Coordinates of C-alpha atoms and ligand atoms in Angstrom, one line a residue:
M5 CA -10.8 26.1 -4.4
K6 CA -8.2 23.4 -5.1
V7 CA -7.8 20.8 -2.3
R8 CA -4.5 20.8 -0.7
V9 CA -3.5 18.4 2.0
R10 CA -0.3 17.9 3.8
F11 CA 1.7 15.3 5.9
A12 CA 3.9 17.1 8.2
P13 CA 6.1 14.7 10.0
S14 CA 9.0 15.7 12.4
P15 CA 12.1 13.7 11.5
T16 CA 12.6 12.2 14.9
G17 CA 12.8 8.4 14.2
G18 CA 11.1 5.4 12.5
L19 CA 7.7 6.0 10.7
H20 CA 5.0 4.4 12.9
L21 CA 2.2 2.8 11.1
G22 CA -0.2 5.4 12.5
G23 CA 2.0 8.0 10.5
V24 CA 1.7 6.0 7.4
R25 CA -2.1 5.8 7.8
T26 CA -2.2 9.6 8.3
V27 CA -0.3 9.8 4.9
L28 CA -2.7 7.3 3.3
Y29 CA -5.9 9.2 4.3
N30 CA -4.3 12.5 3.1
Y31 CA -3.4 10.8 -0.2
L32 CA -6.7 9.3 -0.8
F33 CA -8.5 12.5 0.0
A34 CA -6.2 14.5 -2.4
R35 CA -6.6 12.0 -5.2
A36 CA -10.4 11.8 -4.8
H37 CA -10.7 15.5 -5.1
G38 CA -8.1 16.2 -7.8
G39 CA -6.0 17.9 -5.1
D40 CA -2.4 18.1 -4.2
F41 CA -0.6 16.1 -1.5
V42 CA 2.3 18.0 0.2
L43 CA 5.0 16.5 2.3
R44 CA 6.4 19.1 4.6
I45 CA 9.3 18.4 7.0
E46 CA 8.8 20.0 10.5
D47 CA 12.3 20.0 11.7
T48 CA 12.3 23.1 14.0
D49 CA 13.0 21.2 17.1
Q50 CA 16.7 20.8 16.8
T51 CA 16.9 18.8 20.1
R52 CA 14.7 16.1 18.6
Y53 CA 16.2 16.1 15.1
V54 CA 17.5 12.7 14.0
A55 CA 19.9 12.5 11.1
G56 CA 18.6 10.2 8.3
A57 CA 15.1 10.4 9.6
E58 CA 13.9 12.7 6.7
Q59 CA 15.4 10.5 4.0
Y60 CA 13.8 7.3 5.6
I61 CA 10.3 9.0 5.6
M62 CA 10.7 9.7 2.0
D63 CA 11.8 6.1 1.3
C64 CA 8.8 4.8 3.2
L65 CA 6.5 6.9 1.2
R66 CA 8.1 5.6 -2.0
W67 CA 7.8 2.0 -0.8
C68 CA 4.1 2.5 -0.2
G69 CA 3.6 4.2 -3.4
L70 CA 2.2 7.2 -1.7
N71 CA 4.2 9.8 -3.4
P72 CA 3.7 13.4 -2.6
D73 CA 3.1 16.1 -5.3
E74 CA 5.4 18.6 -3.5
S75 CA 8.2 17.8 -1.1
P76 CA 11.6 18.8 -0.1
E77 CA 12.9 16.3 -2.6
K78 CA 10.6 17.2 -5.5
G79 CA 10.2 21.0 -4.8
G80 CA 7.0 22.8 -5.8
P81 CA 5.5 26.3 -5.9
Y82 CA 5.6 26.8 -2.1
A83 CA 9.2 25.7 -1.5
P84 CA 11.2 25.2 0.7
Y85 CA 9.2 22.4 2.2
R86 CA 11.7 22.0 5.2
Q87 CA 10.8 24.3 8.0
S88 CA 14.4 24.8 9.1
E89 CA 14.9 26.4 5.8
R90 CA 12.0 28.7 6.3
K91 CA 13.3 30.0 9.6
Q92 CA 13.5 33.7 8.7
L93 CA 9.9 33.7 7.7
Y94 CA 8.2 33.1 11.0
R95 CA 9.6 35.9 13.1
E96 CA 7.4 38.4 11.1
Y97 CA 4.3 36.6 12.3
A98 CA 5.5 36.5 15.9
E99 CA 6.0 40.2 15.8
K100 CA 2.6 40.7 14.3
L101 CA 1.1 38.8 17.3
L102 CA 3.3 40.8 19.7
A103 CA 2.1 44.1 18.1
S104 CA -1.6 43.0 18.4
G105 CA -1.1 42.0 22.0
H106 CA -1.9 38.3 21.4
A107 CA 1.6 37.4 22.3
Y108 CA 4.3 38.5 24.7
I109 CA 7.9 38.2 25.4
A110 CA 9.2 36.1 28.3
F111 CA 12.7 36.0 29.8
D112 CA 12.2 33.4 32.4
T113 CA 15.0 30.7 32.7
A114 CA 14.1 27.0 32.9
E115 CA 14.8 27.0 36.6
E116 CA 12.4 29.9 37.3
I117 CA 9.7 28.1 35.3
E118 CA 10.3 25.0 37.2
K119 CA 10.0 26.8 40.6
M120 CA 6.9 28.4 39.5
R121 CA 5.4 25.1 38.4
K122 CA 6.1 23.6 41.9
D123 CA 5.3 26.6 44.0
H124 CA 1.8 27.2 42.4
R125 CA 0.9 23.5 41.9
I126 CA -2.8 23.0 41.3
D127 CA -3.0 19.9 43.6
E128 CA -0.8 17.1 44.7
H129 CA -0.4 15.7 41.2
S130 CA -0.5 18.6 38.9
H131 CA 2.0 21.4 38.7
A132 CA 1.1 24.8 37.6
Q133 CA 1.5 25.9 33.9
Y134 CA 2.8 29.1 32.4
D135 CA -0.8 30.6 31.8
S136 CA -3.3 33.3 32.7
R137 CA -3.1 32.3 36.4
T138 CA 0.7 32.5 36.6
R139 CA 2.0 34.7 33.9
G140 CA 1.6 37.8 36.1
L141 CA 4.2 36.4 38.5
M142 CA 6.8 35.9 35.9
V143 CA 9.4 37.9 34.1
N144 CA 7.8 38.9 30.9
S145 CA 6.7 41.9 28.8
L146 CA 3.4 41.9 30.7
T147 CA 5.2 42.4 34.1
L148 CA 8.1 44.5 33.0
T149 CA 8.1 48.1 31.6
P150 CA 8.8 48.5 27.9
E151 CA 12.2 50.1 28.9
E152 CA 13.1 47.0 31.0
V153 CA 12.1 44.8 28.2
N154 CA 14.2 46.8 25.8
T155 CA 17.3 46.9 28.0
R156 CA 17.3 43.1 28.5
I157 CA 16.9 42.4 24.8
A158 CA 19.7 44.9 24.0
G159 CA 21.7 43.2 26.8
G160 CA 21.4 39.9 25.1
T161 CA 19.1 38.1 27.6
P162 CA 17.6 35.2 25.9
Y163 CA 13.8 35.4 25.4
V164 CA 10.9 33.6 23.9
V165 CA 7.6 34.7 22.4
R166 CA 4.5 33.2 24.1
I167 CA 0.9 33.2 22.9
K168 CA -1.4 35.0 25.4
M169 CA -4.3 32.4 25.9
P170 CA -7.5 34.2 26.8
E171 CA -9.1 33.3 30.1
H172 CA -12.0 30.9 29.9
Q173 CA -13.0 31.4 26.3
T174 CA -14.9 28.6 24.6
I175 CA -13.1 27.7 21.5
T176 CA -15.1 25.6 18.9
L177 CA -13.7 23.5 16.2
H178 CA -15.4 21.6 13.5
D179 CA -13.7 18.3 13.1
M180 CA -14.8 16.3 10.1
I181 CA -14.7 13.0 12.2
R182 CA -15.8 14.2 15.6
G183 CA -18.1 17.1 14.6
E184 CA -18.2 20.0 17.0
V185 CA -15.3 20.0 19.6
T186 CA -15.2 22.6 22.2
F187 CA -12.3 23.6 24.4
D188 CA -11.9 25.9 27.4
S189 CA -9.0 28.2 26.5
S190 CA -7.8 28.2 30.0
Q191 CA -6.9 24.5 29.8
S192 CA -4.0 25.4 27.6
D193 CA -0.8 26.9 28.6
D194 CA 0.7 30.0 27.0
K195 CA 2.6 28.0 24.4
V196 CA 6.1 29.2 23.3
L197 CA 5.7 30.4 19.7
L198 CA 9.3 31.5 19.0
K199 CA 12.1 30.0 20.9
A200 CA 15.3 31.7 22.2
D201 CA 17.3 30.4 19.2
G202 CA 15.0 32.3 16.8
M203 CA 13.4 29.0 15.6
P204 CA 9.6 28.9 15.7
T205 CA 7.9 26.1 17.7
Y206 CA 5.7 23.6 15.9
H207 CA 2.6 25.7 16.9
L208 CA 3.5 28.8 15.1
A209 CA 5.2 27.1 12.1
V210 CA 2.3 24.8 11.5
V211 CA -0.3 27.6 11.2
V212 CA 2.0 30.0 9.2
D213 CA 3.0 27.1 6.8
D214 CA -0.6 25.7 6.4
Y215 CA -1.6 29.3 5.6
L216 CA 1.2 30.1 3.2
M217 CA 1.0 26.8 1.5
K218 CA -2.8 27.2 1.0
I219 CA -3.6 23.9 2.8
T220 CA -7.4 23.3 2.7
H221 CA -7.6 20.2 4.9
A222 CA -5.4 19.2 7.8
F223 CA -5.6 15.6 8.9
R224 CA -3.4 14.5 11.7
G225 CA -3.4 12.1 14.7
E226 CA -5.6 12.5 17.6
E227 CA -2.7 13.3 19.8
W228 CA -2.8 16.8 18.3
L229 CA -6.3 17.5 19.4
P230 CA -5.3 19.3 22.6
S231 CA -3.1 21.7 20.6
A232 CA -5.9 22.5 18.3
P233 CA -7.3 25.4 20.3
V234 CA -4.0 27.1 20.3
H235 CA -3.9 26.7 16.4
V236 CA -7.5 28.0 16.0
L237 CA -6.7 31.2 17.9
L238 CA -3.4 31.7 15.9
W239 CA -5.5 31.5 12.7
E240 CA -7.8 34.0 14.2
Y241 CA -5.2 36.4 15.6
L242 CA -3.2 36.4 12.4
G243 CA -6.3 37.5 10.6
W244 CA -6.6 34.3 8.6
K245 CA -9.7 32.7 10.1
A246 CA -11.5 32.5 6.7
H247 CA -8.6 30.4 5.4
M248 CA -8.4 28.0 8.2
P249 CA -8.2 24.4 6.9
Q250 CA -10.9 21.9 7.7
W251 CA -9.6 19.6 10.4
A252 CA -9.8 15.9 11.0
H253 CA -8.2 14.2 14.0
L254 CA -7.6 10.6 13.2
P255 CA -8.2 7.9 15.8
L256 CA -5.4 6.3 17.6
I257 CA -4.1 2.9 16.5
L258 CA -4.2 0.7 19.7
K259 CA -2.4 -2.2 21.1
P260 CA -3.9 -5.6 20.1
D261 CA -5.8 -5.7 23.6
G262 CA -7.1 -2.2 23.0
N263 CA -5.2 -1.0 26.2
G264 CA -3.6 2.2 25.0
K265 CA -1.6 3.5 22.0
L266 CA 0.4 0.9 20.0
S267 CA 4.0 1.7 20.5
K268 CA 7.3 0.4 19.2
R269 CA 7.9 -1.4 22.4
D270 CA 4.6 -3.4 22.0
G271 CA 5.9 -4.6 18.7
D272 CA 9.2 -5.7 20.1
R273 CA 7.4 -7.4 22.9
L274 CA 4.7 -9.2 20.8
G275 CA 7.0 -9.9 17.8
F276 CA 5.5 -7.7 15.0
P277 CA 6.7 -4.6 13.2
V278 CA 5.3 -1.1 14.0
F279 CA 7.4 0.8 11.6
A280 CA 6.9 0.8 7.8
M281 CA 10.5 0.0 7.1
N282 CA 13.4 -1.1 8.9
W283 CA 14.7 1.8 11.1
L284 CA 18.3 2.0 12.2
D285 CA 18.7 4.3 15.1
P286 CA 21.8 6.3 14.6
K287 CA 22.3 7.0 18.3
T288 CA 22.0 3.4 19.6
G289 CA 22.7 1.5 16.5
E290 CA 19.5 -0.6 17.2
I291 CA 17.6 -1.8 14.2
T292 CA 13.8 -1.9 14.5
K293 CA 12.2 -4.2 12.0
G294 CA 9.7 -2.9 9.4
F295 CA 6.8 -4.3 7.6
K296 CA 8.7 -4.1 4.4
E297 CA 11.6 -6.3 5.5
M298 CA 9.3 -8.6 7.3
G299 CA 7.9 -9.5 3.9
F300 CA 4.8 -7.4 3.5
L301 CA 3.7 -6.3 0.0
P302 CA 3.2 -2.5 0.1
E303 CA -0.3 -2.9 -1.5
A304 CA -1.3 -5.2 1.4
F305 CA 0.1 -3.0 4.0
I306 CA -1.7 0.0 2.6
N307 CA -5.0 -2.0 2.5
M308 CA -4.6 -3.1 6.0
L309 CA -4.0 0.4 7.2
A310 CA -7.0 1.9 5.4
M311 CA -9.1 -0.5 7.3
L312 CA -7.7 0.5 10.8
G313 CA -10.2 3.2 11.6
W314 CA -12.4 3.3 8.3
N315 CA -14.8 1.1 6.7
S316 CA -16.6 1.3 3.4
G317 CA -20.1 0.4 4.9
S318 CA -20.0 -3.0 3.2
E319 CA -18.4 -6.4 3.8
Q320 CA -15.6 -5.8 1.4
E321 CA -12.1 -5.6 2.9
V322 CA -9.7 -6.0 0.1
F323 CA -9.4 -2.8 -2.1
S324 CA -6.9 -1.7 -4.5
L325 CA -5.5 1.8 -4.1
D326 CA -7.7 3.0 -6.9
E327 CA -10.7 1.5 -5.3
L328 CA -9.8 3.1 -2.0
V329 CA -9.6 6.5 -3.9
Q330 CA -13.1 5.9 -5.1
K331 CA -14.7 4.6 -1.9
F332 CA -12.8 6.4 0.9
S333 CA -14.5 9.3 2.9
I334 CA -13.0 10.9 5.8
E335 CA -16.5 11.2 7.4
R336 CA -16.6 7.5 7.7
V337 CA -13.4 7.3 9.8
H338 CA -14.3 6.2 13.3
K339 CA -13.9 8.3 16.3
G340 CA -12.7 5.5 18.5
G341 CA -9.3 3.9 18.4
A342 CA -8.6 1.0 16.1
K343 CA -7.0 -2.2 17.6
F344 CA -4.1 -3.4 15.6
D345 CA -4.3 -7.1 14.8
F346 CA -1.2 -8.7 13.3
E347 CA -3.0 -11.9 12.3
K348 CA -5.3 -9.7 10.2
A349 CA -2.3 -7.9 8.7
K350 CA -0.9 -11.1 7.7
W351 CA -4.3 -12.1 6.2
F352 CA -4.3 -9.1 4.0
N353 CA -0.7 -10.0 2.8
Q354 CA -1.8 -13.5 1.8
Q355 CA -4.8 -12.1 -0.1
Y356 CA -2.4 -9.9 -2.0
I357 CA 0.1 -12.7 -2.6
H358 CA -2.7 -14.7 -4.0
K359 CA -3.9 -11.9 -6.4
T360 CA -0.6 -10.4 -7.4
S361 CA 0.8 -11.4 -10.8
N362 CA 3.5 -14.0 -10.9
E363 CA 5.8 -11.5 -12.6
L364 CA 5.5 -8.8 -9.9
L365 CA 5.7 -11.5 -7.2
A366 CA 9.0 -12.8 -8.8
D367 CA 10.3 -9.1 -8.6
R368 CA 9.3 -8.8 -4.9
V369 CA 10.7 -12.2 -3.9
K370 CA 14.1 -11.7 -5.8
P371 CA 15.8 -9.8 -2.8
Y372 CA 15.1 -12.7 -0.6
L373 CA 16.6 -15.2 -2.9
D374 CA 19.6 -12.9 -3.4
A375 CA 20.1 -12.8 0.4
E376 CA 19.8 -16.6 0.7
L377 CA 21.7 -17.7 -2.3
G378 CA 23.8 -14.8 -3.3
I379 CA 23.2 -12.3 -6.3
G380 CA 23.6 -14.1 -9.6
N381 CA 23.5 -17.5 -8.1
W382 CA 20.0 -18.6 -9.1
E383 CA 17.8 -18.2 -12.1
L384 CA 14.8 -16.0 -12.5
G385 CA 13.2 -18.5 -15.0
L386 CA 13.2 -21.1 -12.3
L387 CA 11.6 -18.6 -9.8
S388 CA 8.9 -17.9 -12.3
K389 CA 8.0 -21.7 -12.5
I390 CA 8.0 -22.0 -8.8
I391 CA 5.8 -19.0 -7.9
P392 CA 2.5 -20.4 -9.1
L393 CA 3.1 -23.6 -7.4
I394 CA 3.8 -22.3 -4.0
K395 CA 2.1 -18.8 -3.7
D396 CA -1.0 -20.2 -2.0
R397 CA 1.3 -21.5 0.8
C398 CA 3.0 -18.2 1.5
T399 CA 1.8 -15.4 3.9
L400 CA 4.9 -13.3 4.0
L401 CA 7.6 -13.0 1.3
P402 CA 10.3 -15.0 3.2
D403 CA 7.9 -17.8 3.0
F404 CA 8.8 -18.2 -0.7
W405 CA 12.2 -19.4 0.4
A406 CA 10.9 -21.5 3.2
Q407 CA 8.4 -23.2 0.8
G408 CA 10.6 -23.3 -2.2
H409 CA 14.3 -23.7 -1.2
F410 CA 14.4 -27.3 -2.4
F411 CA 13.8 -26.1 -5.9
F412 CA 17.2 -24.4 -5.8
S413 CA 19.3 -26.9 -4.1
T414 CA 19.2 -30.5 -2.8
P415 CA 17.6 -30.3 0.6
E416 CA 18.7 -31.8 3.7
I417 CA 16.4 -34.7 4.8
K418 CA 14.9 -33.6 8.0
E419 CA 12.3 -36.3 8.2
E420 CA 14.4 -39.2 7.6
E421 CA 12.8 -41.2 10.4
T422 CA 9.3 -40.7 9.0
M423 CA 10.6 -41.6 5.5
R424 CA 12.2 -44.9 6.5
K425 CA 9.2 -45.9 8.7
G426 CA 7.7 -49.0 7.3
W427 CA 10.5 -49.1 4.6
N428 CA 10.9 -52.6 3.2
D429 CA 12.3 -54.4 0.1
Q430 CA 9.1 -53.9 -1.8
K431 CA 9.4 -50.1 -1.5
Q432 CA 13.1 -50.3 -2.3
Q433 CA 12.3 -52.2 -5.3
F434 CA 9.5 -49.9 -6.3
F435 CA 11.5 -46.8 -6.2
T436 CA 14.6 -48.5 -8.0
E437 CA 12.3 -49.5 -10.9
W438 CA 10.6 -46.1 -11.0
V439 CA 13.8 -44.4 -11.2
A440 CA 15.0 -46.7 -14.0
A441 CA 11.8 -46.0 -15.8
L442 CA 12.1 -42.3 -15.8
G443 CA 14.8 -42.3 -18.5
S444 CA 12.3 -43.7 -21.0
L445 CA 9.5 -41.3 -20.3
S446 CA 8.1 -39.8 -23.5
S447 CA 7.8 -36.4 -21.9
W448 CA 9.0 -34.8 -18.6
T449 CA 5.7 -33.5 -17.3
H450 CA 4.0 -34.1 -13.9
D451 CA 1.2 -36.1 -15.7
A452 CA 3.8 -38.4 -17.3
L453 CA 5.6 -38.8 -14.0
E454 CA 2.5 -39.5 -12.1
N455 CA 1.2 -42.1 -14.6
S456 CA 4.5 -44.0 -14.5
F457 CA 4.4 -43.9 -10.7
N458 CA 0.8 -45.2 -10.7
E459 CA 1.3 -47.9 -13.3
L460 CA 4.1 -49.3 -11.2
L461 CA 2.2 -49.5 -7.9
P462 CA 0.0 -52.8 -8.6
V463 CA 3.3 -54.5 -9.8
H464 CA 4.8 -54.2 -6.4
N465 CA 1.4 -54.6 -4.6
L466 CA 1.6 -51.1 -3.1
K467 CA -1.0 -48.4 -2.6
K468 CA -0.1 -44.8 -3.5
G469 CA -0.4 -43.8 0.0
D470 CA 2.5 -46.1 1.0
V471 CA 5.1 -44.4 -1.3
L472 CA 3.9 -40.9 -1.8
L473 CA 5.1 -39.4 1.5
P474 CA 8.5 -41.1 1.2
L475 CA 8.9 -39.6 -2.3
R476 CA 7.9 -36.1 -1.0
I477 CA 10.5 -36.4 1.8
M478 CA 13.1 -37.5 -0.8
L479 CA 12.4 -34.4 -3.0
V480 CA 11.6 -31.8 -0.3
G481 CA 13.4 -33.0 2.8
G482 CA 10.2 -32.5 4.8
K483 CA 6.4 -33.2 4.8
Y484 CA 5.4 -30.0 3.0
G485 CA 5.3 -28.4 -0.5
P486 CA 3.3 -28.5 -3.5
G487 CA 2.5 -31.7 -5.6
V488 CA 5.4 -34.0 -5.7
F489 CA 5.2 -34.6 -9.5
A490 CA 5.1 -31.0 -10.1
I491 CA 8.2 -30.6 -8.0
A492 CA 9.9 -33.4 -9.9
E493 CA 8.8 -31.7 -13.2
V494 CA 10.6 -28.5 -12.2
I495 CA 13.7 -29.8 -10.7
G496 CA 14.3 -32.1 -13.8
M497 CA 15.3 -35.7 -14.4
E498 CA 18.8 -35.6 -13.1
E499 CA 18.0 -34.0 -9.8
T500 CA 14.9 -36.2 -9.2
V501 CA 16.9 -39.3 -9.8
K502 CA 19.8 -38.1 -7.6
R503 CA 17.5 -37.3 -4.7
V504 CA 15.8 -40.7 -4.9
N505 CA 18.9 -42.6 -5.4
W506 CA 20.5 -40.9 -2.4
V507 CA 17.8 -42.7 -0.3
L508 CA 18.0 -45.9 -2.1
G509 CA 21.8 -46.1 -1.3
Ligands
LIG615 N1 4.9 17.9 13.0 C1 3.7 17.2 13.6 C2 4.1 15.7 13.8 O1 5.2 15.4 13.9 C3 2.5 17.4 12.6 C4 1.2 17.7 13.3 C5 0.3 18.1 12.4 O2 0.0 17.5 11.2 O3 -0.2 19.3 12.6 O4 3.2 14.9 13.8

């Protein structure tokens, strides 16, 4: 049987890194087994729908290089891949469940349900739920006669279809990460399957679509584990148990201190991104920063995510996507939550900056220079020369500007005091003569520049250490950067002379 997996997000906002990790594990599993990776948009909850979120999810997947084989955008043999466009299809299954007595119609208003929850509260802290204990007290097809039900429907009274959860039945699920997981069916309420507007809820739609789309393995976040018994029963009640996918519930991604699930708010509070890409909330106008815009390479982001909850069993941490496809196994995913560590995320980025080709890096750095200098106001050829000089000093992509801006324009001297410290006639004389000598250099290379510099030192009774830092500050504006002679080689004679002369006055 062909492996088919799916990522089934609800388009409700930014894509949390946990969501991207779910995509990644699905993707790796599909690739390793020659299977298909499906993107299905679960947009049946109109109240939570956020415009633009679907496009944003697809853009994030594209940036990560985790492209689905079938999706709303791409189409495929099981289209449509957007649940709102499949609306008509679900009612048939709700009716099948009604006919077999595994579901029932309920007319209760929100106020009536709220009243029941309070009146029949279990204890001080927990309200009652709509379940085997309370359903007999409510207005539904179990308590009304068939005639009463029909009259209400004919009269246009809104109704929902609910699953009839059995009482104290043990439901067992084999999870590829957790092994056997058992549930008491009475823990779950009688979930709504079909809403008053005719839309299915997630619970019905996810089972119907996983079946119709021939999904063989369903990997999703641990937060869905409590819903799993409802899904298992639906597979059974619809007569599809033999086709039920194998499940894996992925561990949570935790706050850096391990105290609970990592949220967008933690990112805001601690100054790191939680979403894959910048997310503009259309309701509030608020922009939440993403890993992409913060300057992460997608390959590094992916590698970091792979390791959040999985290890290969060796010391190796840096894996290309192809290597991950080879090595990844869902059984090696941990049960316990994985703590997010932003420093480690940056470490991964640094590793990838180091190993990415200069050409590809130039391409990735380009947008940052466009933003700083304006499109068309700088040369790609210059960037190509700079990248090898500074890549080992860069952790995030904006660092290429911070570490290399002085190659593009004359810097402001921020360390003038340090430069002038111990300045004397001797040094003034030294630099004046060096600048004069530059015109007659046989070649403009860093070696030739350094040799001419070194040769002049004894003439003025100076040591290299006396004049090297001043030269760096003249060229860079500060006390950082790659080798000074390499900088001079790249910026050229005219600019080198100009920067030194500015100091000499
Ligand atoms: N629509 C669910 C979500 O938003 C998908 C859960 C699942 O994969 O079953 O996460």
